[in-house]
Short mmCIF file of C-alpha atoms in Angstrom, two decimals:
data_model
loop_
_atom_site.label_atom_id
_atom_site.label_comp_id
_atom_site.label_asym_id
_atom_site.label_seq_id
_atom_site.Cartn_x
_atom_site.Cartn_y
_atom_site.Cartn_z
CA MET A 1 19.01 -7.97 14.75
CA THR A 2 17.75 -9.78 18.00
CA ILE A 3 14.97 -11.99 18.41
CA GLU A 4 13.12 -9.10 19.72
CA GLU A 5 13.88 -6.78 16.85
CA ILE A 6 12.73 -9.62 14.62
CA ILE A 7 9.41 -9.88 16.38
CA THR A 8 9.33 -6.17 16.32
CA HIS A 9 9.86 -6.05 12.53
CA PHE A 10 6.97 -8.18 11.95
CA GLY A 11 4.54 -6.29 14.09
CA ASN A 12 4.71 -8.18 17.22
CA ASN A 13 3.06 -10.90 15.79
CA THR A 14 3.53 -14.48 16.07
CA VAL A 15 6.87 -15.48 14.09
CA TYR A 16 8.13 -18.59 12.74
CA GLN A 17 11.63 -19.83 12.08
CA PHE A 18 11.94 -21.93 9.15
CA THR A 19 15.23 -24.51 8.82
CA GLY A 20 15.41 -24.24 5.18
CA SER A 21 16.18 -21.99 2.45
CA ALA A 22 13.77 -19.17 1.46
CA ALA A 23 13.14 -20.98 -1.74
CA ASP A 24 11.87 -23.79 0.15
CA LEU A 25 9.74 -21.89 2.23
CA HIS A 26 8.04 -20.45 -0.90
CA ASP A 27 7.36 -23.63 -2.39
CA LEU A 28 5.84 -24.85 0.88
CA MET A 29 3.77 -22.02 1.21
CA MET A 30 2.67 -21.70 -2.33
CA SER A 31 2.04 -25.24 -2.28
CA ALA A 32 -0.39 -24.75 0.80
CA SER A 33 -1.82 -21.70 -0.89
CA ILE A 34 -0.64 -19.48 2.32
CA SER A 35 0.34 -15.95 2.23
CA TYR A 36 3.33 -14.95 4.29
CA ASN A 37 6.20 -12.35 4.76
CA ASN A 38 9.56 -13.45 5.44
CA LEU A 39 12.89 -11.88 6.42
CA ILE A 40 16.16 -13.44 6.26
CA VAL A 41 18.70 -12.42 9.02
CA ASN A 42 22.13 -14.46 9.25
CA ASP A 43 21.08 -16.67 6.46
CA ILE A 44 18.10 -17.89 8.75
CA VAL A 45 14.54 -17.62 7.39
CA TYR A 46 11.99 -15.93 9.62
CA PHE A 47 8.36 -15.47 8.44
CA ILE A 48 4.63 -14.72 9.30
CA THR A 49 1.76 -16.15 7.76
CA MET A 50 -1.53 -14.81 6.88
CA ASN A 51 -3.49 -18.08 7.38
CA PRO A 52 -3.06 -20.62 9.93
CA ILE A 53 0.27 -22.34 10.04
CA ILE A 54 0.73 -25.70 8.43
CA GLU A 55 2.41 -28.63 10.26
CA ASP A 56 5.99 -29.11 9.20
CA GLU A 57 9.07 -30.41 11.00
CA ARG A 58 11.03 -27.41 9.38
CA ILE A 59 8.81 -24.67 11.19
CA GLN A 60 9.04 -23.67 14.83
CA GLU A 61 7.64 -20.80 16.49
CA LEU A 62 10.19 -18.01 17.53
CA LYS A 63 9.83 -16.92 21.09
CA ALA A 64 11.74 -13.96 22.85
CA GLU A 65 12.30 -13.82 26.51
CA GLY A 66 9.54 -11.04 27.53
CA ALA A 67 7.82 -11.06 24.36
CA ALA A 68 4.09 -11.37 24.32
CA MET B 1 -5.81 6.74 -17.03
CA TYR B 2 -7.77 8.66 -14.57
CA ALA B 3 -11.12 7.85 -13.39
CA LYS B 4 -13.06 10.02 -10.98
CA LEU B 5 -15.08 7.81 -8.78
CA VAL B 6 -17.95 9.03 -7.03
CA ALA B 7 -19.93 7.41 -4.13
CA THR B 8 -23.31 8.77 -4.33
CA VAL B 9 -24.57 6.45 -1.65
CA ASN B 10 -22.58 5.09 1.51
CA LEU B 11 -20.47 2.40 0.06
CA SER B 12 -18.79 1.79 3.47
CA GLY B 13 -21.95 1.08 5.27
CA GLY B 14 -23.00 -2.43 4.42
CA SER B 15 -25.74 -1.76 1.83
CA ILE B 16 -23.33 -2.49 -0.94
CA PRO B 17 -20.49 -4.73 -0.35
CA ILE B 18 -17.24 -3.00 0.07
CA SER B 19 -15.62 -5.66 -2.27
CA SER B 20 -17.42 -4.06 -4.69
CA VAL B 21 -15.49 -0.97 -4.46
CA MET B 22 -12.34 -3.08 -5.01
CA LYS B 23 -13.92 -4.67 -8.18
CA ASP B 24 -14.80 -1.09 -9.81
CA ILE B 25 -11.28 0.07 -9.22
CA GLY B 26 -9.89 -3.11 -10.65
CA ARG B 27 -11.95 -2.74 -13.45
CA VAL B 28 -11.06 0.47 -14.75
CA ILE B 29 -7.14 -0.04 -14.12
CA THR B 30 -7.06 -3.32 -16.01
CA ALA B 31 -9.45 -2.40 -18.90
CA THR B 32 -8.27 -1.23 -22.47
CA THR B 33 -10.56 1.50 -22.13
CA ALA B 34 -12.26 2.20 -18.73
CA THR B 35 -15.91 3.31 -18.91
CA THR B 36 -18.25 4.29 -16.10
CA SER B 37 -20.64 1.26 -17.19
CA MET B 38 -18.08 -0.89 -15.37
CA LEU B 39 -19.02 0.31 -12.27
CA THR B 40 -21.21 -1.58 -9.58
CA ALA B 41 -20.40 0.53 -6.38
CA PHE B 42 -19.61 3.97 -7.66
CA SER B 43 -22.10 6.23 -9.32
CA THR B 44 -22.30 5.40 -13.08
CA SER B 45 -23.81 8.87 -13.68
CA SER B 46 -21.69 10.92 -11.51
CA SER B 47 -18.40 9.40 -12.03
CA VAL B 48 -16.15 10.39 -15.05
CA ILE B 49 -13.45 8.67 -16.76
CA VAL B 50 -11.50 11.68 -17.36
CA ASP B 51 -8.54 10.11 -19.06
CA PRO B 52 -9.26 6.64 -20.61
CA THR B 53 -5.55 5.92 -21.66
CA THR B 54 -5.01 2.22 -21.19
CA ALA B 55 -3.53 2.02 -17.43
CA GLY B 56 -1.42 -0.91 -18.27
CA TRP B 57 -2.07 -3.10 -15.10
CA SER B 58 -3.04 -6.72 -15.56
CA TYR B 59 -5.41 -8.70 -13.19
CA VAL B 60 -3.76 -11.41 -11.26
CA GLY B 61 -6.34 -12.76 -9.17
CA SER B 62 -8.05 -12.94 -6.05
CA ASN B 63 -8.68 -15.22 -2.90
CA TRP B 64 -12.25 -14.95 -3.87
CA VAL B 65 -13.20 -18.01 -6.35
CA ALA B 66 -15.64 -16.01 -8.29
CA ASP B 67 -12.95 -13.55 -9.23
CA GLN B 68 -10.30 -15.88 -10.12
CA GLY B 69 -9.19 -15.59 -13.85
CA SER B 70 -10.96 -12.35 -14.13
CA ILE B 71 -13.05 -10.02 -12.29
CA SER B 72 -16.62 -11.12 -12.37
CA ALA B 73 -19.61 -9.29 -13.57
CA GLY B 74 -21.74 -7.14 -10.70
CA GLN B 75 -20.90 -6.59 -7.22
CA GLY B 76 -18.69 -8.08 -4.87
CA PRO B 77 -19.10 -10.79 -2.05
CA THR B 78 -20.50 -9.63 1.37
CA MET B 79 -18.11 -10.03 4.23
CA THR B 80 -20.06 -12.49 6.80
CA ALA B 81 -17.24 -14.31 8.90
CA ALA B 82 -14.17 -13.83 10.21
CA GLY B 83 -11.06 -15.08 7.74
CA SER B 84 -13.22 -16.59 5.34
CA THR B 85 -14.28 -13.61 3.30
CA MET B 86 -11.52 -11.19 3.55
CA THR B 87 -11.29 -10.75 -0.14
CA ASN B 88 -8.21 -9.19 -1.85
CA TYR B 89 -7.71 -8.34 -5.64
CA CYS B 90 -4.27 -8.51 -6.98
CA PHE B 91 -2.80 -6.71 -9.85
CA SER B 92 0.53 -6.60 -11.62
CA ALA B 93 2.42 -4.01 -14.06
CA PRO B 94 5.86 -4.48 -15.49
CA CYS B 95 8.55 -2.29 -14.70
CA GLN B 96 10.52 -0.15 -17.34
CA ASN B 97 13.81 -1.49 -18.75
CA THR B 98 13.65 -4.96 -16.68
CA GLY B 99 10.01 -5.92 -17.14
CA LEU B 100 10.11 -7.21 -13.65
CA LEU B 101 6.54 -7.07 -12.23
CA LYS B 102 5.60 -4.79 -9.36
CA TYR B 103 2.40 -6.02 -7.60
CA ALA B 104 -0.93 -3.84 -6.16
CA ILE B 105 -3.21 -5.62 -3.95
CA LEU B 106 -6.49 -4.07 -2.92
CA ASN B 107 -7.50 -5.19 0.59
CA TYR B 108 -10.93 -5.22 2.71
CA CYS B 109 -10.39 -3.10 5.83
CA ASN B 110 -12.54 -3.05 8.85
CA VAL B 111 -11.69 -1.91 12.34
CA ASN B 112 -14.04 -3.58 14.33
CA SER B 113 -15.86 -6.59 12.65
CA TYR B 114 -15.79 -8.74 9.46
CA THR B 115 -19.15 -7.96 8.78
CA GLU B 116 -20.38 -5.32 6.26
CA ASN B 117 -21.08 -2.19 8.50
CA VAL B 118 -20.20 1.48 8.88
CA ASN B 119 -16.58 0.82 9.52
CA ASN B 120 -15.85 -0.77 6.07
CA GLY B 121 -12.85 0.41 3.96
CA ILE B 122 -10.18 -0.49 1.64
CA VAL B 123 -6.43 -0.26 1.82
CA LEU B 124 -3.91 -0.42 -1.18
CA THR B 125 -0.53 -2.34 -0.58
CA GLY B 126 2.39 -3.62 -2.45
CA ALA B 127 3.86 -7.17 -2.53
CA GLN B 128 6.67 -9.12 -3.97
CA SER B 129 4.38 -11.88 -5.50
CA ALA B 130 0.77 -12.80 -5.91
CA THR B 131 -0.87 -15.67 -7.35
CA SER B 132 -4.08 -16.24 -9.32
CA THR B 133 -5.81 -17.31 -5.95
CA GLY B 134 -4.87 -14.34 -4.16
CA VAL B 135 -1.80 -15.80 -2.21
CA VAL B 136 0.64 -13.04 -1.50
CA THR B 137 4.34 -12.88 -0.69
CA ASN B 138 5.70 -10.20 1.33
CA GLU B 139 2.88 -7.77 1.14
CA GLY B 140 3.45 -4.29 2.71
CA GLY B 141 1.58 -3.22 6.06
CA ARG B 142 -2.16 -2.80 6.02
CA ASN B 143 -4.67 -2.29 8.55
CA TYR B 144 -7.75 -4.11 9.33
CA TRP B 145 -10.14 -5.52 12.31
CA SER B 146 -8.15 -6.53 15.49
CA THR B 147 -10.30 -8.42 18.10
CA GLY B 148 -9.12 -8.45 21.66
CA SER B 149 -5.67 -7.25 20.67
CA TYR B 150 -6.45 -3.88 19.76
CA ASN B 151 -6.82 -1.36 23.03
CA GLY B 152 -7.04 2.07 21.21
CA SER B 153 -10.27 3.70 20.21
CA ILE B 154 -11.93 2.88 16.89
CA ALA B 155 -11.83 6.57 16.01
CA SER B 156 -7.98 6.47 16.01
CA ILE B 157 -7.74 3.60 13.72
CA LEU B 158 -10.19 4.68 11.07
CA PRO B 159 -7.93 6.99 9.20
CA CYS B 160 -5.82 3.85 8.43
CA CYS B 161 -8.08 3.08 5.30
CA PHE B 162 -10.09 4.59 2.76
CA GLN B 163 -13.76 4.88 3.40
CA PRO B 164 -16.03 5.61 0.60
CA ALA B 165 -19.05 7.27 2.14
CA ALA B 166 -21.68 8.89 0.49
CA GLY B 167 -20.56 12.02 -1.40
CA SER B 168 -16.64 11.03 -1.33
CA THR B 169 -14.68 11.12 -4.26
CA PHE B 170 -11.76 8.78 -5.49
CA HIS B 171 -9.19 9.83 -8.09
CA VAL B 172 -7.88 6.65 -9.42
CA ILE B 173 -4.75 7.57 -11.56
CA ALA B 174 -2.69 4.50 -13.14
CA ASN B 175 -0.35 3.89 -15.96
CA ALA B 176 2.17 1.00 -16.22
CA ARG B 177 4.49 3.03 -13.60
CA HIS B 178 2.10 3.34 -11.00
CA LEU B 179 -1.16 3.06 -9.42
CA THR B 180 -2.45 6.05 -7.02
CA ILE B 181 -5.61 6.34 -5.40
CA ILE B 182 -6.54 9.78 -3.82
CA GLN B 183 -9.60 10.09 -1.77
CA GLU B 184 -10.45 14.03 -2.28
CA ASN B 185 -9.52 16.17 0.47
CA VAL B 186 -8.77 13.22 2.67
CA GLY B 187 -5.62 11.16 1.54
CA ILE B 188 -3.57 9.19 -0.55
CA MET B 189 -2.44 5.91 -1.28
CA GLY B 190 -0.01 4.49 -4.16
CA ILE B 191 2.11 1.78 -5.43
CA TRP B 192 5.01 3.70 -7.08
CA GLU B 193 7.59 2.61 -9.34
CA THR B 194 11.09 4.10 -8.73
CA ALA B 195 14.09 4.66 -10.69
CA ASN B 196 16.46 1.71 -10.83
CA THR B 197 19.36 1.69 -8.28
CA THR B 198 22.40 -0.44 -8.13
CA ALA B 199 20.79 -2.49 -5.30
CA HIS B 200 17.70 -3.55 -7.44
CA THR B 201 20.00 -4.26 -10.35
CA PHE B 202 22.11 -6.34 -8.35
CA LEU B 203 19.42 -8.37 -6.67
CA ASN B 204 17.35 -8.31 -10.16
CA ILE B 205 14.21 -6.90 -8.40
CA PRO B 206 11.58 -4.57 -9.32
CA PRO B 207 12.07 -1.01 -7.77
CA PHE B 208 8.78 0.27 -6.27
CA ILE B 209 7.17 1.26 -2.94
CA GLN B 210 4.12 1.30 -1.26
CA TYR B 211 2.77 4.78 -0.08
CA SER B 212 0.24 4.81 2.44
CA HIS B 213 -1.45 8.07 3.91
CA PRO B 214 -5.09 7.65 3.72
CA ASN B 215 -5.57 10.66 5.94
CA SER B 216 -3.03 13.19 5.22
CA ASN B 217 -4.00 15.31 8.06
CA SER B 218 -2.62 12.93 10.48
CA PHE B 219 1.23 12.79 10.65
CA PRO B 220 2.85 9.91 13.21
CA SER B 221 4.76 11.44 15.94
CA SER B 222 8.08 10.27 17.09
CA GLY B 223 7.90 6.64 18.23
CA SER B 224 4.39 6.07 16.95
CA GLY B 225 5.23 5.58 13.26
CA LEU B 226 6.09 1.61 13.05
CA TYR B 227 4.05 0.07 10.50
CA VAL B 228 2.66 -3.41 11.37
CA VAL B 229 3.20 -6.24 8.63
CA PRO B 230 -0.01 -8.03 7.77
CA THR B 231 -0.22 -11.58 9.29
CA ALA B 232 -3.05 -13.40 10.65
CA GLN B 233 -6.21 -11.82 9.92
CA ASN B 234 -7.44 -11.34 13.55
CA THR B 235 -4.40 -9.73 15.00
CA ASN B 236 -3.37 -7.19 12.83
CA VAL B 237 -3.56 -3.39 13.15
CA GLY B 238 -1.32 -0.78 11.34
CA VAL B 239 -0.52 1.31 14.11
CA TYR B 240 -0.08 4.67 12.24
CA LEU B 241 -0.77 6.49 9.27
CA GLN B 242 1.85 7.81 7.09
CA THR B 243 4.33 4.88 5.68
CA ALA B 244 6.48 4.19 2.90
CA VAL B 245 7.74 0.80 2.09
CA ALA B 246 10.16 -0.77 -0.28
CA PHE B 247 10.27 -4.53 -1.50
CA GLY B 248 12.98 -6.56 -1.86
CA THR B 249 16.07 -4.37 -0.85
CA THR B 250 16.15 -4.84 2.70
CA ASN B 251 17.94 -8.09 4.14
CA PHE B 252 19.63 -6.80 7.32
CA VAL B 253 22.51 -8.81 7.32
CA SER B 254 22.76 -11.04 4.06
CA PRO B 255 21.62 -8.34 1.57
CA GLN B 256 22.85 -10.65 -1.32
CA VAL B 257 19.71 -12.74 -0.60
CA ASN B 258 16.65 -11.87 -2.41
CA GLY B 259 12.95 -12.31 -0.72
CA THR B 260 12.46 -9.82 2.24
CA VAL B 261 10.42 -6.81 2.72
CA SER B 262 11.52 -3.54 4.22
CA VAL B 263 9.13 -2.30 6.88
CA ALA B 264 9.95 1.18 7.03
CA ASN B 265 9.69 3.29 10.28
CA ILE B 266 8.71 6.99 9.49
CA THR B 267 11.80 8.24 10.94
CA GLY B 268 14.51 8.38 8.71
CA TYR B 269 13.25 5.96 5.99
CA ASN B 270 11.17 8.12 3.86
CA THR B 271 10.23 11.86 2.67
CA ASN B 272 8.31 12.31 5.65
CA THR B 273 10.22 15.69 6.42
CA LEU B 274 9.07 17.08 2.92
CA LEU B 275 5.79 16.79 3.57
CA GLN B 276 4.95 18.94 6.40
CA TYR B 277 3.84 21.82 4.33
CA ALA B 278 1.05 22.78 6.64
CA ASN B 279 3.62 23.65 9.01
CA ASN B 280 5.42 26.23 7.10
CA ILE B 281 8.73 24.45 8.06
CA ARG B 282 10.25 24.98 4.59
CA GLY B 283 9.61 28.80 4.00
CA ASN B 284 12.01 29.41 1.05
CA THR B 285 8.98 31.10 -1.12
CA ILE B 286 6.71 33.95 -0.14
CA ASP B 287 3.27 34.57 -1.96
CA SER B 288 1.81 37.83 -2.34
CA ALA B 289 0.22 37.85 1.07
CA SER B 290 3.86 37.61 2.41
CA THR B 291 2.94 34.13 3.56
CA ALA B 292 5.87 31.75 3.84
CA SER B 293 5.62 28.07 1.88
CA GLN B 294 2.86 28.65 -0.27
CA TYR B 295 4.12 27.51 -3.76
CA ILE B 296 6.46 24.82 -3.04
CA VAL B 297 6.61 21.73 -5.33
CA SER B 298 9.01 19.01 -4.29
CA PRO B 299 9.95 15.75 -5.92
CA VAL B 300 8.95 12.54 -4.29
CA TYR B 301 11.64 10.18 -3.28
CA PHE B 302 12.44 7.30 -0.97
CA GLN B 303 15.54 6.11 0.72
CA ASP B 304 15.92 3.32 3.07
CA GLY B 305 19.19 5.24 3.94
CA GLN B 306 19.39 3.90 7.41
CA ARG B 307 20.07 0.44 5.78
CA GLY B 308 22.60 1.88 3.39
CA TYR B 309 20.39 1.75 0.20
CA PRO B 310 20.50 4.43 -2.42
CA ILE B 311 17.55 6.98 -2.91
CA GLN B 312 14.80 5.82 -5.04
CA THR B 313 13.78 8.56 -6.99
CA ILE B 314 9.88 8.37 -7.85
CA THR B 315 9.49 11.59 -9.47
CA GLY B 316 10.84 11.19 -12.92
CA THR B 317 9.53 7.77 -12.98
CA VAL B 318 6.01 8.37 -11.73
CA PRO B 319 4.65 11.78 -12.77
CA ILE B 320 3.99 13.06 -9.44
CA TYR B 321 5.22 16.13 -7.04
CA TRP B 322 4.22 17.08 -3.47
CA THR B 323 2.53 20.29 -2.82
CA LYS B 324 1.11 22.54 -0.10
CA PRO B 325 -2.12 21.67 0.64
CA GLY B 326 -4.95 23.54 -0.93
CA LEU B 327 -2.59 24.78 -3.51
CA GLY B 328 -5.96 25.09 -5.49
CA ASN B 329 -8.82 22.82 -6.46
CA THR B 330 -8.44 19.32 -7.82
CA GLY B 331 -8.27 19.88 -11.36
CA ASP B 332 -6.24 23.13 -11.45
CA THR B 333 -3.23 22.68 -13.70
CA VAL B 334 0.15 23.71 -12.95
CA SER B 335 3.28 23.71 -15.44
CA ILE B 336 6.37 22.18 -14.55
CA ASN B 337 9.21 22.38 -16.90
CA GLY B 338 6.91 22.89 -19.75
CA THR B 339 4.61 19.75 -18.79
CA THR B 340 1.11 20.46 -17.54
CA TYR B 341 0.42 18.76 -14.13
CA THR B 342 -3.04 18.24 -12.69
CA PHE B 343 -3.54 19.53 -8.91
CA PHE B 344 -5.22 16.77 -6.44
CA ASN B 345 -6.27 17.65 -3.19
CA CYS B 346 -5.02 14.75 -0.86
CA GLY B 347 -6.36 16.72 2.23
CA ALA B 348 -4.98 18.93 4.69
CA GLY B 349 -1.59 17.43 5.02
CA TYR B 350 -0.46 18.26 1.17
CA GLY B 351 -1.44 17.72 -2.35
CA VAL B 352 0.06 16.24 -5.40
CA LEU B 353 0.49 17.26 -9.01
CA MET B 354 0.26 14.40 -11.44
CA THR B 355 -0.29 13.88 -15.02
CA THR B 356 -2.73 11.09 -15.84
CA GLY B 357 -1.53 9.73 -19.19
CA ASN B 358 1.29 7.23 -20.24
#
């Protein structure tokens, strides 16, 4: 999938990339009581959240060229 | 379990918190023996528990503190502010054979404000997990208010949810295999367990889908059927109306890794083509008036075929069949292979036949 397709997959909402495992992301989100949806592409974890994102060095916003 | 819940006053107008509607549904699907005395929003006198067989769903929790641990007595909270009171109610039921849990979430829905007003509604979603505090993982698409990001008309988005206006009737049918909510003569939403597949066995995940078509008269046109994944509360709007979403089977490149949700496009992903009886496109039967497509009964299935997953058959696990719209009146019975099914009017698009026990 391209970055554009990943963003489309998540309904053109703000998508984050997590530099860790899906299990680590789950632990992090549960510790912060944040609902989230994730997608794994080429072993890279992408996700969106239901609440404001928490600060964590493993999280960065995914931006596609030309994407809103 | 089958509860026929009747709104004798407008439950989407703000006089009664819309969360009370979700609590009522939650009570009847988690009770050992559902009774109308449990209802706080729907009419206790007009509603009927048609089949009190224990539904087999368990209450998981809510993001509303008063409803954590159990559904509290009385009505639910009033929506007052963006984000802070987007109450959800989470439930689970085990899948047959594996015991893995499928999750159903009832959510508040409003197209143009977070306050209680005439646009209140509810949506039913599935999820891969939920906690006692209403924290949800990989929830299927749902619809609610969008602020400036929504450019369409209110009217075009309203059919994305159930609105319990005065005079509306909701049929809540559930056993451990499914939770199905039908708004009489309007639409249907369900969390439906499917037969297990090799993919589900391999990934050790519960086989189920979220089916959402709260206004069966509205079919998405080509290119407009993408479903929107829920995210930040002020930016999410479901784009269109009829969707089926599978959970956990789709990982585009690394299918051995669990934990993703399949967001299903209408085209090529679900049983959409079997639903359009209103257009008489499957005219392989003729009624006494020589009209085609009058008595078709079709099984329900789902396939994320574009991504190579096996067909997930729903009929056979969930006691449900599609029918043409207006096959009869809700409550009429149809015998299929010796089993008596009840017809439910899901609106102008189609109907369903279901049994209500276990």
